[in-house]
């Protein structure tokens, strides 16, 4: 089931011998089980409902008496306050809240790690792979590595690409990298 709404053209309507300009909204509810149902509603400028029609139904609801006009209130100007510098490290209360939140997050992370032991193995594999490749851009390397675990990015062969020559430069200080690359391929 989903709902569609669209605006209707502005029209004038006579209520108690007074011509009032109204704007309309059409609302359609499409159901997978039943036929769609559509209502056309017209409103005055102050938001009062003036008429409502269900398309296909002989019943029409109309406003009979014109409600008293709602006076437009002047908007009171809000006071502006100067922004104070927030020095949370020197403020004892804020620093205490910071430490409490820090401990809470640490406990949440530790709990999650205990509940998901596969995460520890995945991070260990990543760190080992990172130490073998030694990329210059670790952020791009990490994004590329973890993209194979993402459900949003479809990957046909996530680990076959690791045996191919890397698009990341190898570390020239480690002479065994070339030997390891030959073994992997």
JSON list of C-alpha atoms in Angstrom, two decimals:
[
{"chain": "A", "resi": 1, "resn": "UNK", "atom": "CA", "xyz": [0.00, 0.00, 0.00]},
{"chain": "A", "resi": 2, "resn": "UNK", "atom": "CA", "xyz": [1.31, 3.47, -0.84]},
{"chain": "A", "resi": 3, "resn": "UNK", "atom": "CA", "xyz": [-0.12, 6.98, -0.77]},
{"chain": "A", "resi": 4, "resn": "UNK", "atom": "CA", "xyz": [0.13, 9.59, -3.52]},
{"chain": "A", "resi": 5, "resn": "UNK", "atom": "CA", "xyz": [-0.65, 13.25, -2.92]},
{"chain": "A", "resi": 6, "resn": "UNK", "atom": "CA", "xyz": [-0.81, 16.04, -5.47]},
{"chain": "A", "resi": 7, "resn": "UNK", "atom": "CA", "xyz": [-1.99, 19.61, -5.47]},
{"chain": "A", "resi": 8, "resn": "UNK", "atom": "CA", "xyz": [-5.21, 20.62, -7.18]},
{"chain": "A", "resi": 9, "resn": "UNK", "atom": "CA", "xyz": [-5.72, 23.97, -8.92]},
{"chain": "A", "resi": 10, "resn": "UNK", "atom": "CA", "xyz": [-6.90, 26.92, -6.84]},
{"chain": "A", "resi": 11, "resn": "UNK", "atom": "CA", "xyz": [-10.65, 27.49, -7.11]},
{"chain": "A", "resi": 12, "resn": "UNK", "atom": "CA", "xyz": [-13.20, 29.83, -5.63]},
{"chain": "A", "resi": 13, "resn": "UNK", "atom": "CA", "xyz": [-16.03, 28.49, -3.50]},
{"chain": "A", "resi": 14, "resn": "UNK", "atom": "CA", "xyz": [-19.11, 30.25, -2.15]},
{"chain": "A", "resi": 15, "resn": "UNK", "atom": "CA", "xyz": [-19.73, 29.83, 1.59]},
{"chain": "A", "resi": 16, "resn": "UNK", "atom": "CA", "xyz": [-22.61, 31.81, 3.18]},
{"chain": "A", "resi": 17, "resn": "UNK", "atom": "CA", "xyz": [-22.82, 34.10, 0.14]},
{"chain": "A", "resi": 18, "resn": "UNK", "atom": "CA", "xyz": [-19.11, 34.89, 0.45]},
{"chain": "A", "resi": 19, "resn": "UNK", "atom": "CA", "xyz": [-16.69, 33.91, -2.27]},
{"chain": "A", "resi": 20, "resn": "UNK", "atom": "CA", "xyz": [-13.61, 32.26, -0.78]},
{"chain": "A", "resi": 21, "resn": "UNK", "atom": "CA", "xyz": [-10.48, 31.22, -2.63]},
{"chain": "A", "resi": 22, "resn": "UNK", "atom": "CA", "xyz": [-9.45, 27.65, -1.75]},
{"chain": "A", "resi": 23, "resn": "UNK", "atom": "CA", "xyz": [-6.56, 25.38, -2.60]},
{"chain": "A", "resi": 24, "resn": "UNK", "atom": "CA", "xyz": [-6.88, 21.64, -2.99]},
{"chain": "A", "resi": 25, "resn": "UNK", "atom": "CA", "xyz": [-5.03, 18.44, -2.29]},
{"chain": "A", "resi": 26, "resn": "UNK", "atom": "CA", "xyz": [-5.82, 15.10, -3.91]},
{"chain": "A", "resi": 27, "resn": "UNK", "atom": "CA", "xyz": [-4.86, 12.04, -1.89]},
{"chain": "A", "resi": 28, "resn": "UNK", "atom": "CA", "xyz": [-4.86, 8.57, -3.46]},
{"chain": "A", "resi": 29, "resn": "UNK", "atom": "CA", "xyz": [-4.30, 5.39, -1.47]},
{"chain": "A", "resi": 30, "resn": "UNK", "atom": "CA", "xyz": [-3.24, 2.53, -3.72]},
{"chain": "A", "resi": 31, "resn": "UNK", "atom": "CA", "xyz": [-3.77, -0.89, -2.22]},
{"chain": "A", "resi": 32, "resn": "UNK", "atom": "CA", "xyz": [-2.42, -4.23, -3.40]},
{"chain": "A", "resi": 33, "resn": "UNK", "atom": "CA", "xyz": [-5.67, -5.89, -2.29]},
{"chain": "A", "resi": 34, "resn": "UNK", "atom": "CA", "xyz": [-8.36, -3.39, -3.28]},
{"chain": "A", "resi": 35, "resn": "UNK", "atom": "CA", "xyz": [-9.03, -0.64, -5.81]},
{"chain": "A", "resi": 36, "resn": "UNK", "atom": "CA", "xyz": [-7.36, 2.74, -5.23]},
{"chain": "A", "resi": 37, "resn": "UNK", "atom": "CA", "xyz": [-9.30, 5.25, -3.14]},
{"chain": "A", "resi": 38, "resn": "UNK", "atom": "CA", "xyz": [-9.05, 8.98, -3.92]},
{"chain": "A", "resi": 39, "resn": "UNK", "atom": "CA", "xyz": [-10.17, 12.03, -1.91]},
{"chain": "A", "resi": 40, "resn": "UNK", "atom": "CA", "xyz": [-10.16, 15.64, -3.05]},
{"chain": "A", "resi": 41, "resn": "UNK", "atom": "CA", "xyz": [-9.99, 18.13, -0.19]},
{"chain": "A", "resi": 42, "resn": "UNK", "atom": "CA", "xyz": [-10.09, 21.94, -0.45]},
{"chain": "A", "resi": 43, "resn": "UNK", "atom": "CA", "xyz": [-8.86, 24.28, 2.27]},
{"chain": "A", "resi": 44, "resn": "UNK", "atom": "CA", "xyz": [-9.08, 27.98, 3.07]},
{"chain": "A", "resi": 45, "resn": "UNK", "atom": "CA", "xyz": [-5.91, 30.00, 3.46]},
{"chain": "A", "resi": 46, "resn": "UNK", "atom": "CA", "xyz": [-6.04, 29.65, 7.26]},
{"chain": "A", "resi": 47, "resn": "UNK", "atom": "CA", "xyz": [-6.29, 25.84, 6.98]},
{"chain": "A", "resi": 48, "resn": "UNK", "atom": "CA", "xyz": [-10.04, 25.30, 7.48]},
{"chain": "A", "resi": 49, "resn": "UNK", "atom": "CA", "xyz": [-11.42, 22.41, 5.42]},
{"chain": "A", "resi": 50, "resn": "UNK", "atom": "CA", "xyz": [-14.09, 23.73, 3.02]},
{"chain": "A", "resi": 51, "resn": "UNK", "atom": "CA", "xyz": [-15.00, 20.61, 1.04]},
{"chain": "A", "resi": 52, "resn": "UNK", "atom": "CA", "xyz": [-14.12, 16.96, 0.76]},
{"chain": "A", "resi": 53, "resn": "UNK", "atom": "CA", "xyz": [-15.12, 14.52, -1.96]},
{"chain": "A", "resi": 54, "resn": "UNK", "atom": "CA", "xyz": [-14.34, 10.84, -2.29]},
{"chain": "A", "resi": 55, "resn": "UNK", "atom": "CA", "xyz": [-13.99, 10.24, -6.01]},
{"chain": "A", "resi": 56, "resn": "UNK", "atom": "CA", "xyz": [-16.71, 7.81, -7.17]},
{"chain": "A", "resi": 57, "resn": "UNK", "atom": "CA", "xyz": [-18.91, 8.45, -4.14]},
{"chain": "A", "resi": 58, "resn": "UNK", "atom": "CA", "xyz": [-22.12, 10.53, -4.37]},
{"chain": "A", "resi": 59, "resn": "UNK", "atom": "CA", "xyz": [-21.42, 12.09, -0.94]},
{"chain": "A", "resi": 60, "resn": "UNK", "atom": "CA", "xyz": [-19.84, 15.55, -0.81]},
{"chain": "A", "resi": 61, "resn": "UNK", "atom": "CA", "xyz": [-18.95, 17.29, 2.45]},
{"chain": "A", "resi": 62, "resn": "UNK", "atom": "CA", "xyz": [-19.02, 21.09, 2.35]},
{"chain": "A", "resi": 63, "resn": "UNK", "atom": "CA", "xyz": [-18.48, 23.85, 4.86]},
{"chain": "A", "resi": 64, "resn": "UNK", "atom": "CA", "xyz": [-21.87, 25.43, 5.61]},
{"chain": "A", "resi": 65, "resn": "UNK", "atom": "CA", "xyz": [-20.92, 28.39, 7.80]},
{"chain": "A", "resi": 66, "resn": "UNK", "atom": "CA", "xyz": [-17.85, 30.54, 7.37]},
{"chain": "A", "resi": 67, "resn": "UNK", "atom": "CA", "xyz": [-15.68, 30.27, 10.49]},
{"chain": "A", "resi": 68, "resn": "UNK", "atom": "CA", "xyz": [-14.48, 33.49, 12.11]},
{"chain": "A", "resi": 69, "resn": "UNK", "atom": "CA", "xyz": [-11.23, 34.69, 10.61]},
{"chain": "A", "resi": 70, "resn": "UNK", "atom": "CA", "xyz": [-8.16, 33.80, 12.58]},
{"chain": "A", "resi": 71, "resn": "UNK", "atom": "CA", "xyz": [-6.14, 36.95, 13.20]},
{"chain": "A", "resi": 72, "resn": "UNK", "atom": "CA", "xyz": [-2.62, 36.74, 11.86]},
{"chain": "A", "resi": 73, "resn": "UNK", "atom": "CA", "xyz": [-0.27, 37.21, 14.75]},
{"chain": "A", "resi": 74, "resn": "UNK", "atom": "CA", "xyz": [2.89, 39.14, 14.39]},
{"chain": "A", "resi": 75, "resn": "UNK", "atom": "CA", "xyz": [5.89, 36.99, 14.86]},
{"chain": "A", "resi": 76, "resn": "UNK", "atom": "CA", "xyz": [7.85, 38.05, 17.90]},
{"chain": "A", "resi": 77, "resn": "UNK", "atom": "CA", "xyz": [11.50, 38.50, 17.12]},
{"chain": "A", "resi": 78, "resn": "UNK", "atom": "CA", "xyz": [13.51, 35.90, 18.93]},
{"chain": "A", "resi": 79, "resn": "UNK", "atom": "CA", "xyz": [16.37, 37.14, 21.04]},
{"chain": "A", "resi": 80, "resn": "UNK", "atom": "CA", "xyz": [19.83, 36.34, 19.81]},
{"chain": "A", "resi": 81, "resn": "UNK", "atom": "CA", "xyz": [22.40, 35.08, 22.22]},
{"chain": "A", "resi": 82, "resn": "UNK", "atom": "CA", "xyz": [26.11, 35.23, 21.75]},
{"chain": "A", "resi": 83, "resn": "UNK", "atom": "CA", "xyz": [27.75, 31.89, 21.32]},
{"chain": "A", "resi": 84, "resn": "UNK", "atom": "CA", "xyz": [29.98, 31.02, 24.23]},
{"chain": "A", "resi": 85, "resn": "UNK", "atom": "CA", "xyz": [33.22, 29.21, 23.69]},
{"chain": "A", "resi": 86, "resn": "UNK", "atom": "CA", "xyz": [32.79, 25.64, 24.85]},
{"chain": "A", "resi": 87, "resn": "UNK", "atom": "CA", "xyz": [35.86, 24.49, 26.73]},
{"chain": "A", "resi": 88, "resn": "UNK", "atom": "CA", "xyz": [34.68, 21.04, 27.72]},
{"chain": "A", "resi": 89, "resn": "UNK", "atom": "CA", "xyz": [38.09, 19.91, 28.98]},
{"chain": "A", "resi": 90, "resn": "UNK", "atom": "CA", "xyz": [38.09, 22.56, 31.73]},
{"chain": "A", "resi": 91, "resn": "UNK", "atom": "CA", "xyz": [34.39, 22.22, 32.56]},
{"chain": "A", "resi": 92, "resn": "UNK", "atom": "CA", "xyz": [34.17, 19.48, 35.20]},
{"chain": "A", "resi": 93, "resn": "UNK", "atom": "CA", "xyz": [30.58, 18.48, 34.37]},
{"chain": "A", "resi": 94, "resn": "UNK", "atom": "CA", "xyz": [31.13, 18.28, 30.60]},
{"chain": "A", "resi": 95, "resn": "UNK", "atom": "CA", "xyz": [34.41, 16.44, 31.03]},
{"chain": "A", "resi": 96, "resn": "UNK", "atom": "CA", "xyz": [32.69, 13.96, 33.35]},
{"chain": "A", "resi": 97, "resn": "UNK", "atom": "CA", "xyz": [29.93, 13.41, 30.76]},
{"chain": "A", "resi": 98, "resn": "UNK", "atom": "CA", "xyz": [32.61, 12.92, 28.11]},
{"chain": "A", "resi": 99, "resn": "UNK", "atom": "CA", "xyz": [34.37, 10.27, 30.21]},
{"chain": "A", "resi": 100, "resn": "UNK", "atom": "CA", "xyz": [31.07, 8.52, 30.97]},
{"chain": "A", "resi": 101, "resn": "UNK", "atom": "CA", "xyz": [30.14, 8.41, 27.28]},
{"chain": "A", "resi": 102, "resn": "UNK", "atom": "CA", "xyz": [33.64, 7.21, 26.38]},
{"chain": "A", "resi": 103, "resn": "UNK", "atom": "CA", "xyz": [33.40, 4.34, 28.85]},
{"chain": "A", "resi": 104, "resn": "UNK", "atom": "CA", "xyz": [29.89, 3.49, 27.66]},
{"chain": "A", "resi": 105, "resn": "UNK", "atom": "CA", "xyz": [31.05, 3.30, 24.04]},
{"chain": "A", "resi": 106, "resn": "UNK", "atom": "CA", "xyz": [34.08, 1.20, 24.99]},
{"chain": "A", "resi": 107, "resn": "UNK", "atom": "CA", "xyz": [31.80, -1.21, 26.85]},
{"chain": "A", "resi": 108, "resn": "UNK", "atom": "CA", "xyz": [29.42, -1.37, 23.87]},
{"chain": "A", "resi": 109, "resn": "UNK", "atom": "CA", "xyz": [32.29, -2.10, 21.47]},
{"chain": "A", "resi": 110, "resn": "UNK", "atom": "CA", "xyz": [33.72, -4.76, 23.79]},
{"chain": "A", "resi": 111, "resn": "UNK", "atom": "CA", "xyz": [30.29, -6.38, 24.15]},
{"chain": "A", "resi": 112, "resn": "UNK", "atom": "CA", "xyz": [29.85, -6.40, 20.36]},
{"chain": "A", "resi": 113, "resn": "UNK", "atom": "CA", "xyz": [33.30, -7.93, 19.89]},
{"chain": "A", "resi": 114, "resn": "UNK", "atom": "CA", "xyz": [32.48, -10.67, 22.42]},
{"chain": "A", "resi": 115, "resn": "UNK", "atom": "CA", "xyz": [29.18, -11.44, 20.69]},
{"chain": "A", "resi": 116, "resn": "UNK", "atom": "CA", "xyz": [30.80, -11.52, 17.21]},
{"chain": "A", "resi": 117, "resn": "UNK", "atom": "CA", "xyz": [34.09, -13.44, 17.34]},
{"chain": "A", "resi": 118, "resn": "UNK", "atom": "CA", "xyz": [34.23, -13.52, 13.52]},
{"chain": "A", "resi": 119, "resn": "UNK", "atom": "CA", "xyz": [34.90, -9.77, 13.60]},
{"chain": "A", "resi": 120, "resn": "UNK", "atom": "CA", "xyz": [38.16, -10.32, 15.46]},
{"chain": "A", "resi": 121, "resn": "UNK", "atom": "CA", "xyz": [39.29, -12.86, 12.84]},
{"chain": "A", "resi": 122, "resn": "UNK", "atom": "CA", "xyz": [38.28, -10.52, 10.01]},
{"chain": "A", "resi": 123, "resn": "UNK", "atom": "CA", "xyz": [40.26, -7.64, 11.53]},
{"chain": "A", "resi": 124, "resn": "UNK", "atom": "CA", "xyz": [43.27, -9.91, 12.06]},
{"chain": "A", "resi": 125, "resn": "UNK", "atom": "CA", "xyz": [43.15, -10.94, 8.39]},
{"chain": "A", "resi": 126, "resn": "UNK", "atom": "CA", "xyz": [42.92, -7.30, 7.35]},
{"chain": "A", "resi": 127, "resn": "UNK", "atom": "CA", "xyz": [45.88, -6.23, 9.48]},
{"chain": "A", "resi": 128, "resn": "UNK", "atom": "CA", "xyz": [47.97, -9.13, 8.16]},
{"chain": "A", "resi": 129, "resn": "UNK", "atom": "CA", "xyz": [47.05, -8.26, 4.56]},
{"chain": "A", "resi": 130, "resn": "UNK", "atom": "CA", "xyz": [47.80, -4.59, 5.29]},
{"chain": "A", "resi": 131, "resn": "UNK", "atom": "CA", "xyz": [51.24, -5.44, 6.68]},
{"chain": "A", "resi": 132, "resn": "UNK", "atom": "CA", "xyz": [52.05, -7.61, 3.66]},
{"chain": "A", "resi": 133, "resn": "UNK", "atom": "CA", "xyz": [51.01, -5.03, 1.04]},
{"chain": "A", "resi": 134, "resn": "UNK", "atom": "CA", "xyz": [52.06, -1.84, 2.88]},
{"chain": "A", "resi": 135, "resn": "UNK", "atom": "CA", "xyz": [49.98, 0.52, 0.73]},
{"chain": "A", "resi": 136, "resn": "UNK", "atom": "CA", "xyz": [50.67, 4.24, 0.70]},
{"chain": "A", "resi": 137, "resn": "UNK", "atom": "CA", "xyz": [46.95, 5.07, 0.91]},
{"chain": "A", "resi": 138, "resn": "UNK", "atom": "CA", "xyz": [45.64, 2.91, 3.73]},
{"chain": "A", "resi": 139, "resn": "UNK", "atom": "CA", "xyz": [42.15, 4.43, 3.63]},
{"chain": "A", "resi": 140, "resn": "UNK", "atom": "CA", "xyz": [41.59, 3.48, -0.02]},
{"chain": "A", "resi": 141, "resn": "UNK", "atom": "CA", "xyz": [43.16, 0.09, 0.64]},
{"chain": "A", "resi": 142, "resn": "UNK", "atom": "CA", "xyz": [40.80, -0.52, 3.60]},
{"chain": "A", "resi": 143, "resn": "UNK", "atom": "CA", "xyz": [37.79, 0.61, 1.56]},
{"chain": "A", "resi": 144, "resn": "UNK", "atom": "CA", "xyz": [38.76, -1.75, -1.24]},
{"chain": "A", "resi": 145, "resn": "UNK", "atom": "CA", "xyz": [39.40, -4.63, 1.17]},
{"chain": "A", "resi": 146, "resn": "UNK", "atom": "CA", "xyz": [36.15, -4.28, 3.11]},
{"chain": "A", "resi": 147, "resn": "UNK", "atom": "CA", "xyz": [34.02, -3.63, 0.02]},
{"chain": "A", "resi": 148, "resn": "UNK", "atom": "CA", "xyz": [33.93, -7.38, -0.52]},
{"chain": "A", "resi": 149, "resn": "UNK", "atom": "CA", "xyz": [32.04, -7.73, 2.78]},
{"chain": "A", "resi": 150, "resn": "UNK", "atom": "CA", "xyz": [29.48, -5.04, 1.90]},
{"chain": "A", "resi": 151, "resn": "UNK", "atom": "CA", "xyz": [25.98, -6.05, 0.94]},
{"chain": "A", "resi": 152, "resn": "UNK", "atom": "CA", "xyz": [25.57, -2.76, -0.97]},
{"chain": "A", "resi": 153, "resn": "UNK", "atom": "CA", "xyz": [28.44, -3.32, -3.39]},
{"chain": "A", "resi": 154, "resn": "UNK", "atom": "CA", "xyz": [28.06, -6.53, -5.41]},
{"chain": "A", "resi": 155, "resn": "UNK", "atom": "CA", "xyz": [31.36, -8.29, -5.96]},
{"chain": "A", "resi": 156, "resn": "UNK", "atom": "CA", "xyz": [31.78, -11.28, -8.23]},
{"chain": "A", "resi": 157, "resn": "UNK", "atom": "CA", "xyz": [35.18, -12.43, -7.02]},
{"chain": "A", "resi": 158, "resn": "UNK", "atom": "CA", "xyz": [36.27, -10.66, -3.84]},
{"chain": "A", "resi": 159, "resn": "UNK", "atom": "CA", "xyz": [39.42, -12.60, -3.01]},
{"chain": "A", "resi": 160, "resn": "UNK", "atom": "CA", "xyz": [40.59, -13.56, -6.51]},
{"chain": "A", "resi": 161, "resn": "UNK", "atom": "CA", "xyz": [41.72, -9.98, -7.06]},
{"chain": "A", "resi": 162, "resn": "UNK", "atom": "CA", "xyz": [44.14, -10.14, -4.14]},
{"chain": "A", "resi": 163, "resn": "UNK", "atom": "CA", "xyz": [46.38, -12.55, -6.05]},
{"chain": "A", "resi": 164, "resn": "UNK", "atom": "CA", "xyz": [46.64, -10.20, -9.03]},
{"chain": "A", "resi": 165, "resn": "UNK", "atom": "CA", "xyz": [49.29, -7.55, -9.17]},
{"chain": "A", "resi": 166, "resn": "UNK", "atom": "CA", "xyz": [48.37, -4.85, -6.73]},
{"chain": "A", "resi": 167, "resn": "UNK", "atom": "CA", "xyz": [47.38, -1.39, -7.81]},
{"chain": "A", "resi": 168, "resn": "UNK", "atom": "CA", "xyz": [49.04, -0.24, -4.60]},
{"chain": "A", "resi": 169, "resn": "UNK", "atom": "CA", "xyz": [52.81, 0.26, -4.69]},
{"chain": "A", "resi": 170, "resn": "UNK", "atom": "CA", "xyz": [54.85, -2.36, -2.90]},
{"chain": "A", "resi": 171, "resn": "UNK", "atom": "CA", "xyz": [57.31, -1.39, -0.24]},
{"chain": "A", "resi": 172, "resn": "UNK", "atom": "CA", "xyz": [60.80, -1.32, -1.74]},
{"chain": "A", "resi": 173, "resn": "UNK", "atom": "CA", "xyz": [62.41, -1.73, 1.69]},
{"chain": "A", "resi": 174, "resn": "UNK", "atom": "CA", "xyz": [61.14, -5.30, 2.01]},
{"chain": "A", "resi": 175, "resn": "UNK", "atom": "CA", "xyz": [62.92, -7.56, -0.53]},
{"chain": "A", "resi": 176, "resn": "UNK", "atom": "CA", "xyz": [60.67, -10.54, 0.30]},
{"chain": "A", "resi": 177, "resn": "UNK", "atom": "CA", "xyz": [57.56, -8.82, -1.09]},
{"chain": "A", "resi": 178, "resn": "UNK", "atom": "CA", "xyz": [58.39, -9.88, -4.67]},
{"chain": "A", "resi": 179, "resn": "UNK", "atom": "CA", "xyz": [58.95, -13.46, -3.47]},
{"chain": "A", "resi": 180, "resn": "UNK", "atom": "CA", "xyz": [55.60, -13.45, -1.62]},
{"chain": "A", "resi": 181, "resn": "UNK", "atom": "CA", "xyz": [53.85, -12.01, -4.68]},
{"chain": "A", "resi": 182, "resn": "UNK", "atom": "CA", "xyz": [55.20, -14.90, -6.82]},
{"chain": "A", "resi": 183, "resn": "UNK", "atom": "CA", "xyz": [54.00, -17.45, -4.27]},
{"chain": "A", "resi": 184, "resn": "UNK", "atom": "CA", "xyz": [50.52, -15.90, -4.14]},
{"chain": "A", "resi": 185, "resn": "UNK", "atom": "CA", "xyz": [50.10, -15.87, -7.93]}
]
